[in-house]
XYZ file of N, CA and C in Angstrom:
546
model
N 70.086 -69.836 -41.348
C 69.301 -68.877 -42.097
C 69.826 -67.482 -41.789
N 69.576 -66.506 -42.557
C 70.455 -65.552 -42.880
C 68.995 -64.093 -42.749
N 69.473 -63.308 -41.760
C 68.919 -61.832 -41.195
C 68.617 -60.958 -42.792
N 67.237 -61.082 -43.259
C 67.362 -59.897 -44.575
C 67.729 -58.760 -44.238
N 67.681 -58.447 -43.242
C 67.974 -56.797 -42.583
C 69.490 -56.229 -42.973
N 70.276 -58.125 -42.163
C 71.477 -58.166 -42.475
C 72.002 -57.919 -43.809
N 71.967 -58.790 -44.463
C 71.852 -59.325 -45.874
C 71.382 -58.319 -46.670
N 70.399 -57.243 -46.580
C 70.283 -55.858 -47.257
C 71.638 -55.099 -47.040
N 71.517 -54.631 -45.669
C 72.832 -53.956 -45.631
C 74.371 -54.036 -45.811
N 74.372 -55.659 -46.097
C 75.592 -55.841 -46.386
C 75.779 -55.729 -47.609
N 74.455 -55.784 -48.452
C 74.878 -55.767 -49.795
C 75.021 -54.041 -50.156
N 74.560 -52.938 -49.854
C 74.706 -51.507 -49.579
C 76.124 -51.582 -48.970
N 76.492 -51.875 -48.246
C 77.834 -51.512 -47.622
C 78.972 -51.724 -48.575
N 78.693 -52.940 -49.734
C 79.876 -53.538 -50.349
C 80.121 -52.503 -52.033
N 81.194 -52.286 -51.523
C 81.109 -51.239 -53.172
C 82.113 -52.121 -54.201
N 82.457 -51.801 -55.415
C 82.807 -52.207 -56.622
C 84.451 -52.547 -55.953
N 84.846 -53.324 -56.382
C 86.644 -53.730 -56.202
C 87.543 -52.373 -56.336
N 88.065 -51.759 -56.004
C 89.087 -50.909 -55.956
C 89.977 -51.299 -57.056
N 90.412 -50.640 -57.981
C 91.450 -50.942 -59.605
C 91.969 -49.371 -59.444
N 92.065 -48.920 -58.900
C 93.250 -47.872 -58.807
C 94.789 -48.223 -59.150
N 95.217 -47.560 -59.620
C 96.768 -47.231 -59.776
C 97.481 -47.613 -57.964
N 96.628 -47.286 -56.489
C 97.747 -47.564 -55.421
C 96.918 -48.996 -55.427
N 95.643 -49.443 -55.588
C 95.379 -50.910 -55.056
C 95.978 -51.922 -55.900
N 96.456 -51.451 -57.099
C 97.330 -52.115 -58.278
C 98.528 -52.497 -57.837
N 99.311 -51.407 -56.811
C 100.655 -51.522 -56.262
C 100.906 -52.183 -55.368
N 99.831 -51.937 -54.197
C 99.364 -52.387 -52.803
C 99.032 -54.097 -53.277
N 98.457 -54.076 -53.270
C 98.144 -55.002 -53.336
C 98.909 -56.673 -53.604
N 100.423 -56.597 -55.002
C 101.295 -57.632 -54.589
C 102.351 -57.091 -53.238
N 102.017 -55.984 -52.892
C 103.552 -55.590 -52.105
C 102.954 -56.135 -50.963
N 101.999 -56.223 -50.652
C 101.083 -56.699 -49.591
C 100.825 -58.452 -49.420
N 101.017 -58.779 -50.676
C 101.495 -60.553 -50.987
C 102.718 -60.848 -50.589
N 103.852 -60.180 -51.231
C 104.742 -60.226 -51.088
C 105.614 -59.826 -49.573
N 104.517 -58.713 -48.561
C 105.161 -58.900 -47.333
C 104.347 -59.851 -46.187
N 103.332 -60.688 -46.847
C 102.569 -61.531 -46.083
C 103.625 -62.667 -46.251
N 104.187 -63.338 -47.586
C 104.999 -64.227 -48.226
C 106.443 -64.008 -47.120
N 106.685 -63.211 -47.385
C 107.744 -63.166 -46.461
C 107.695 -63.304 -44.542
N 106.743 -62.940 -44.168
C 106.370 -62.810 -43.218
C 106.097 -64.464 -42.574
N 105.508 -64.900 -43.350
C 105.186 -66.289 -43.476
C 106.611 -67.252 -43.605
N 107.166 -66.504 -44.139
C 109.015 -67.324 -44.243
C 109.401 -66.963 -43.145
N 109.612 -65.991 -42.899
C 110.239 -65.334 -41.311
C 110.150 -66.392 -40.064
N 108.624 -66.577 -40.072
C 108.529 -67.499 -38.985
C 108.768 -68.733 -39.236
N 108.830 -69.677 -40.454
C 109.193 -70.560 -40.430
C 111.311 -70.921 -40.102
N 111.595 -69.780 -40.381
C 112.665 -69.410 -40.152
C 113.117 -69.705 -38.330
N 112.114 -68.391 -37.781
C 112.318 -68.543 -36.627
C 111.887 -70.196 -35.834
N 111.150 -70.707 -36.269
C 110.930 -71.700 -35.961
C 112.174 -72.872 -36.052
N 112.812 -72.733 -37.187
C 113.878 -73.631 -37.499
C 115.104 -73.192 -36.435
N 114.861 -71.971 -36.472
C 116.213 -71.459 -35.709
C 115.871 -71.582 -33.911
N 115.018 -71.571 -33.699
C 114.895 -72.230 -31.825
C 114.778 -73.481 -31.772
N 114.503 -74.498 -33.163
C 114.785 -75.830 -33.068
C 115.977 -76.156 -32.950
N 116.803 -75.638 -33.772
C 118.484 -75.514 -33.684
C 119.129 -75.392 -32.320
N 118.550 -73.895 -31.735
C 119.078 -73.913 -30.475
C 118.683 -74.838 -29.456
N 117.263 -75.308 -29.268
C 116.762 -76.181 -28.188
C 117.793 -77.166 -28.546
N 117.896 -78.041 -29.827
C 118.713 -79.176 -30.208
C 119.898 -78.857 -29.588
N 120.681 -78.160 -29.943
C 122.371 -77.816 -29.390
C 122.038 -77.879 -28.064
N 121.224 -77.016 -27.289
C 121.492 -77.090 -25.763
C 121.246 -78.515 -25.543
N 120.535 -78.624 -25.501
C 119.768 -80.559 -25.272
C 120.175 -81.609 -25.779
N 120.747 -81.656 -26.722
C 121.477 -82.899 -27.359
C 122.667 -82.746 -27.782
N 123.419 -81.513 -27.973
C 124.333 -81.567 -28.403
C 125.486 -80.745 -27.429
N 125.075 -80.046 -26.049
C 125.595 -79.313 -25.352
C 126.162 -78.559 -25.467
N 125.382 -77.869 -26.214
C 126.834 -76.681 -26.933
C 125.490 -75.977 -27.715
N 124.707 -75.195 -26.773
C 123.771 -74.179 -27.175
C 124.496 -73.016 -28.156
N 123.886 -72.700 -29.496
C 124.331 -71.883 -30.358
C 124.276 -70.083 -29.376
N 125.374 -69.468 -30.170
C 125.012 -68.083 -28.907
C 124.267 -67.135 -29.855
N 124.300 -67.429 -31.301
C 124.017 -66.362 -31.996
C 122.006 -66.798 -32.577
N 121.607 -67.830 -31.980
C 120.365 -68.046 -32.482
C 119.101 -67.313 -31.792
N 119.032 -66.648 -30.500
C 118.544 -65.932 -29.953
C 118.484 -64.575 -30.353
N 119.512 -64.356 -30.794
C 119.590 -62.735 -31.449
C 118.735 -62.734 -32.571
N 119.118 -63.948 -33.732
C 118.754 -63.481 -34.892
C 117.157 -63.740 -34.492
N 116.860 -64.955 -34.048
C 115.196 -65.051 -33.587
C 114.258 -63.606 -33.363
N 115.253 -62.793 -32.461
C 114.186 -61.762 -31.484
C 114.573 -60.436 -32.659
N 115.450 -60.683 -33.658
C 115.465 -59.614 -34.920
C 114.202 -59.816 -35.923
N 114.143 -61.375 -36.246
C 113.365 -61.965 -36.952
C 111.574 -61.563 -36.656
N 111.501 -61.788 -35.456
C 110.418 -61.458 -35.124
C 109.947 -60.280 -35.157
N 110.567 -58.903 -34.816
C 110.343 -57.814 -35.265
C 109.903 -57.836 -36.862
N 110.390 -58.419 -37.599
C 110.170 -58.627 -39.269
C 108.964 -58.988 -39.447
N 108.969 -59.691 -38.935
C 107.828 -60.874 -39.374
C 105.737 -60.323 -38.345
N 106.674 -59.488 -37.473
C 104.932 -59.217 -36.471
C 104.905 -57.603 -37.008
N 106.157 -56.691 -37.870
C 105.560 -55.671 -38.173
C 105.284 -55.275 -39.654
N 105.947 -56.384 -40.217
C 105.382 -56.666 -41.500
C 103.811 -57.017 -41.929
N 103.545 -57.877 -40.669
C 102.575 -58.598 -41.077
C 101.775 -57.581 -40.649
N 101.807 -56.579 -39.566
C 100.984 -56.090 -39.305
C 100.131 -54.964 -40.030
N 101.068 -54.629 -40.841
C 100.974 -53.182 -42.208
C 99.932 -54.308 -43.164
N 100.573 -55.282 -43.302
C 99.455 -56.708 -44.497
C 98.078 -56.681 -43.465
N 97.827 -56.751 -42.361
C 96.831 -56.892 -41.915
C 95.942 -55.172 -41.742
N 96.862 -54.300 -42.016
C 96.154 -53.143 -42.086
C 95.230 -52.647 -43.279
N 96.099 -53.343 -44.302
C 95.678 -53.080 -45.882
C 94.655 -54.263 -46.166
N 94.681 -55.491 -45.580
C 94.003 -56.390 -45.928
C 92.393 -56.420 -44.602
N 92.214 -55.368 -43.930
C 91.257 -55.454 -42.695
C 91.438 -56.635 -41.696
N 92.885 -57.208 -41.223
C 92.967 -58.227 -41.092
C 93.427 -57.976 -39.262
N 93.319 -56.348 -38.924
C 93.585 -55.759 -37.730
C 92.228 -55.933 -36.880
N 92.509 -55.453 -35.590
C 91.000 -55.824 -34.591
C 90.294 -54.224 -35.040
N 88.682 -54.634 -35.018
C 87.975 -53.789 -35.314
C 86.599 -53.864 -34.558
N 85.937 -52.490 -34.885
C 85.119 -52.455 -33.975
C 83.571 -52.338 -35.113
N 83.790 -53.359 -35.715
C 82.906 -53.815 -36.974
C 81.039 -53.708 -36.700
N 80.760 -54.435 -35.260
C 79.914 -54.538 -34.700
C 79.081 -53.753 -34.680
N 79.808 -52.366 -34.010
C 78.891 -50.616 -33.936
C 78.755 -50.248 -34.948
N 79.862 -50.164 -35.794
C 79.915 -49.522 -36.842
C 78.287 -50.311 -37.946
N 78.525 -51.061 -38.268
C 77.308 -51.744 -38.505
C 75.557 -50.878 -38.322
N 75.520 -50.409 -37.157
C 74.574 -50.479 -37.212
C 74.332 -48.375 -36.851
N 75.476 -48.134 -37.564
C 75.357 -46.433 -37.913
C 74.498 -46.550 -39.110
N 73.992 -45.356 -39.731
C 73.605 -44.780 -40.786
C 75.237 -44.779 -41.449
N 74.204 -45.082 -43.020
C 75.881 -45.107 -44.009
C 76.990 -44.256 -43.952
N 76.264 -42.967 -44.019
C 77.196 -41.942 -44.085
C 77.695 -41.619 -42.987
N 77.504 -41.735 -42.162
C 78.397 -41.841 -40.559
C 79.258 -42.787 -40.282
N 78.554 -43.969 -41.136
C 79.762 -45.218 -41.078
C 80.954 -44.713 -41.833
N 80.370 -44.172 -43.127
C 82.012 -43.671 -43.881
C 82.649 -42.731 -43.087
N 81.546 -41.587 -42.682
C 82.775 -40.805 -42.215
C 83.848 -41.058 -41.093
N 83.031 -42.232 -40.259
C 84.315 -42.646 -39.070
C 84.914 -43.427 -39.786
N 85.044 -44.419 -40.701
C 86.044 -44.973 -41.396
C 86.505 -44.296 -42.261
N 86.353 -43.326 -42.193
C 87.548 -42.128 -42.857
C 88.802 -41.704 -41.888
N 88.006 -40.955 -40.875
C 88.673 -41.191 -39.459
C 89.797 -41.847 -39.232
N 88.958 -43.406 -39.142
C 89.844 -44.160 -38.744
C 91.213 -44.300 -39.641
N 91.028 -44.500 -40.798
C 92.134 -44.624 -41.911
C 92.884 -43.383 -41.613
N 92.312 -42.073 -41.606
C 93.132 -41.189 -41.328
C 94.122 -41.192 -39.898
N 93.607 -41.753 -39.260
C 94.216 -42.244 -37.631
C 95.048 -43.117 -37.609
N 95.193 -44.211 -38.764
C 96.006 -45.172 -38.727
C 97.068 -44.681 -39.878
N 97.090 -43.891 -40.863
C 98.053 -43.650 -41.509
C 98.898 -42.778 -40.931
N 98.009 -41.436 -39.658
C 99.013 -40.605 -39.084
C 100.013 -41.853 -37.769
N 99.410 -42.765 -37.430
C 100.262 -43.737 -36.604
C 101.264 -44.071 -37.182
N 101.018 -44.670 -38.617
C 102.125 -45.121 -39.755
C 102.838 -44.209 -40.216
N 102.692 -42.650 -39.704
C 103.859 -41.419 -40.367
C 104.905 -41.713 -39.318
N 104.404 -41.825 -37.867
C 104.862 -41.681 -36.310
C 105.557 -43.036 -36.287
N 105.591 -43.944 -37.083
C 106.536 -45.481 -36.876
C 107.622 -45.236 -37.918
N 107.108 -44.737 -38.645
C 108.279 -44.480 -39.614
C 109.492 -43.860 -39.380
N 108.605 -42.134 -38.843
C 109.465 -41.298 -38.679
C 110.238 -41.711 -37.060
N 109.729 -41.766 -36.232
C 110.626 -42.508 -34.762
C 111.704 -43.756 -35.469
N 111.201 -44.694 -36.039
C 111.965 -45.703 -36.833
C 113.271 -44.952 -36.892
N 113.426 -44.319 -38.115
C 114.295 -43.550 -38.645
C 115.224 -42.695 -37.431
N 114.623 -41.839 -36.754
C 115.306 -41.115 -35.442
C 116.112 -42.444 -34.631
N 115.293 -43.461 -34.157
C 116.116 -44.430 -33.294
C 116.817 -45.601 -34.043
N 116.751 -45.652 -35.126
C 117.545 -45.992 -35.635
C 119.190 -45.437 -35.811
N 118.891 -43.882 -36.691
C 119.855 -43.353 -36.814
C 120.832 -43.380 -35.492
N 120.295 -43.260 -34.349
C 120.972 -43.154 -33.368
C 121.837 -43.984 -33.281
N 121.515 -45.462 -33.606
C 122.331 -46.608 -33.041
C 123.473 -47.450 -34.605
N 123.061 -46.341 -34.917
C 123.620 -46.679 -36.128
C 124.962 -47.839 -36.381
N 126.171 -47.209 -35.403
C 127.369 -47.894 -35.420
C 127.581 -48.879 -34.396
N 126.806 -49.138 -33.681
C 126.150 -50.282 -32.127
C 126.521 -51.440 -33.156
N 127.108 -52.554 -32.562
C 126.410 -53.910 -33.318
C 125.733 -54.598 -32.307
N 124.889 -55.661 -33.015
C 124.584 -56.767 -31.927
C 125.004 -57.559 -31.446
N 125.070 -57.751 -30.646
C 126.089 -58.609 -30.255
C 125.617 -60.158 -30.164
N 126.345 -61.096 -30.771
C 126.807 -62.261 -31.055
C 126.522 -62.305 -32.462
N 125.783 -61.048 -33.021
C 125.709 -61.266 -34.641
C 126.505 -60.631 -35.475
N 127.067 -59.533 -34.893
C 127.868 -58.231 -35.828
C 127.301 -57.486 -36.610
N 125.968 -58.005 -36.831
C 125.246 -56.897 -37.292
C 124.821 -55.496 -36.898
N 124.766 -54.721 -37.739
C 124.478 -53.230 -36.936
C 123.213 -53.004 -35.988
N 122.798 -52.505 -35.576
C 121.647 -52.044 -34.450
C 120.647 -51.726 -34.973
N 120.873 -51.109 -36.448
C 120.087 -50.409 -37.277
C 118.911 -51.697 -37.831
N 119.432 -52.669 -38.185
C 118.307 -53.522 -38.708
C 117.108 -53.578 -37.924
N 117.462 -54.029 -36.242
C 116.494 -53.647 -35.648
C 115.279 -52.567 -36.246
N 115.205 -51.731 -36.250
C 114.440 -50.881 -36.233
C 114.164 -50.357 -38.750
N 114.362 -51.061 -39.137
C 114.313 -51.449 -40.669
C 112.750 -51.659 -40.661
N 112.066 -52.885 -40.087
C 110.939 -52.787 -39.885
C 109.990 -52.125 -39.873
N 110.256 -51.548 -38.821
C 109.543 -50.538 -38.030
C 109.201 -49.338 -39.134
N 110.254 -48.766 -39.628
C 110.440 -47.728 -40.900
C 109.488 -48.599 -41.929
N 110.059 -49.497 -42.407
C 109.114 -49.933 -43.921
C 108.022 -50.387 -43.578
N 107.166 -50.762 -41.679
C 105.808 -51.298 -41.947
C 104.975 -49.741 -41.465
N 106.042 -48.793 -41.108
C 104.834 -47.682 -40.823
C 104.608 -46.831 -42.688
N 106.057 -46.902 -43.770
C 105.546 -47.028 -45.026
C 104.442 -47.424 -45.368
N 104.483 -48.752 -45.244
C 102.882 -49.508 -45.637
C 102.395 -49.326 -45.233
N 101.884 -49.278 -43.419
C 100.510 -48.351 -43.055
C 100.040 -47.316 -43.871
N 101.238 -46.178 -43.734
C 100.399 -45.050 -44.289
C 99.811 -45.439 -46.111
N 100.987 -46.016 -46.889
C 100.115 -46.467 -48.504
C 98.909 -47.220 -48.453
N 98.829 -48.145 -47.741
C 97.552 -49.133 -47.267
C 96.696 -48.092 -46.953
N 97.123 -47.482 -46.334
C 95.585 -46.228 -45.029
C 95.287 -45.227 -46.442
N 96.127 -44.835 -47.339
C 95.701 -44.133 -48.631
C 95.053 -44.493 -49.402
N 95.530 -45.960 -49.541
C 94.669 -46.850 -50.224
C 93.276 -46.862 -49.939
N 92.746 -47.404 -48.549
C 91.378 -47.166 -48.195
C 90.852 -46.023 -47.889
N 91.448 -44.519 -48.193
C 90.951 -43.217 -47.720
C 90.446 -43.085 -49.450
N 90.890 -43.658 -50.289
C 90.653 -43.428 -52.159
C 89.896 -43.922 -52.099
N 89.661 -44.911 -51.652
C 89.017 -46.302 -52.215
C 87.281 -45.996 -52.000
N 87.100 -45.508 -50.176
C 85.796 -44.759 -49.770
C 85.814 -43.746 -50.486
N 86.358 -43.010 -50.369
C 86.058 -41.682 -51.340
C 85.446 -42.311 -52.530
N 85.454 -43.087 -53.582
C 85.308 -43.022 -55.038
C 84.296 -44.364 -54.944
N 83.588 -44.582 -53.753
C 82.662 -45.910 -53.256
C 83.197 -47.153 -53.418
N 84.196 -47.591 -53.573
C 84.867 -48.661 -53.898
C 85.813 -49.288 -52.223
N 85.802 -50.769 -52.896
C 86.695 -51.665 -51.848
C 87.734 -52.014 -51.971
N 88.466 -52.324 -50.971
C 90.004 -52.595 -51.034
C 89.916 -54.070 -51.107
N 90.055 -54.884 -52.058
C 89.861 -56.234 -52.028
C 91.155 -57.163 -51.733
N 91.032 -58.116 -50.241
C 92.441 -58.309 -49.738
C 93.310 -58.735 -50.709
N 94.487 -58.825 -50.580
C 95.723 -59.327 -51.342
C 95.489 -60.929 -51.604
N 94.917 -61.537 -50.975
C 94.856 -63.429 -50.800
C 94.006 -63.306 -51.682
N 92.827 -62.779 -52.410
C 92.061 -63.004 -53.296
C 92.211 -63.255 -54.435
């Protein structure tokens, strides 16, 4: 059985779907880096099966499957993490917030969005600086440049900050950011 207290306020809290021009955009790019993200690891998964197999059965451990793994993973945990920013899919402190007065609830989830998009200027822009640096480095056993490393990092602090715009519009104009899986 279900709290009316609850159940009032949740229905006050929930505003109209967000149909903006960025939740229009956001929203497959946010499919599309969950989709991928979701490949990534199946990826990585295939690729430490490979290596466990070679060392263990075939004696002749691959040298280059460790690299691409610990590249992969950067992809795949900061991708996902920008999808979990736009989709509320990050840790939150839902609980307190709850039991503010409305308009205090918006204004710290204004806050907050504003706090997480200036984080997502600061991943981007460092991205870009330590990247550039290593520019002509390769990795070694892959030959790839140094720079991919840090590719991520640049395009998921992008999506933070469009995602964090997304929900700074979205409150403003009483409306919700309705996740991408929907």
């Amino acid at each position: 059985m279900t709290d009316p207290h609850v159940a009032d306020h949740e229905h006050e809290a929930v505003g109209r779907p967000s149909t903006g021009l960025l939740s229009r955009i956001n929203a497959p790019v946010a499919r599309a880096g969950m989709y991928l993200s979701v490949t990534g690891l199946l990826v990585i998964v295939t690729i430490v099966f490979y290596q466990v197999f070679g060392r263990y059965v075939l004696n002749s451990s691959p040298t280059w499957t460790e690299n691409l793994a610990l590249v992969l993973i950067l992809y795949v945990t900061l991708i996902g993490a920008a999808v979990g920013v736009r989709d509320a899919g990050h840790i939150g402190m839902d609980s307190l917030l709850v039991m503010l007065p409305d308009r205090t609830r918006e204004k710290i989830e204004l806050l907050i969005h504003v706090l997480v998009a200036m984080f997502g200027i600061a991943m981007a822009y460092n991205g870009w600086i330590l990247g550039s640096s290593v520019g002509t480095v390769k990795i070694p056993n892959l030959g790839l440049p140094e720079v991919i490393r840090y590719v991520p990092l640049i395009a998921s602090g992008v999506l933070i900050v469009s995602f964090s715009i997304e929900h700074i519009m979205a409150l403003l104009r009483g409306e919700e950011v309705v996740p991408s899986w929907n």
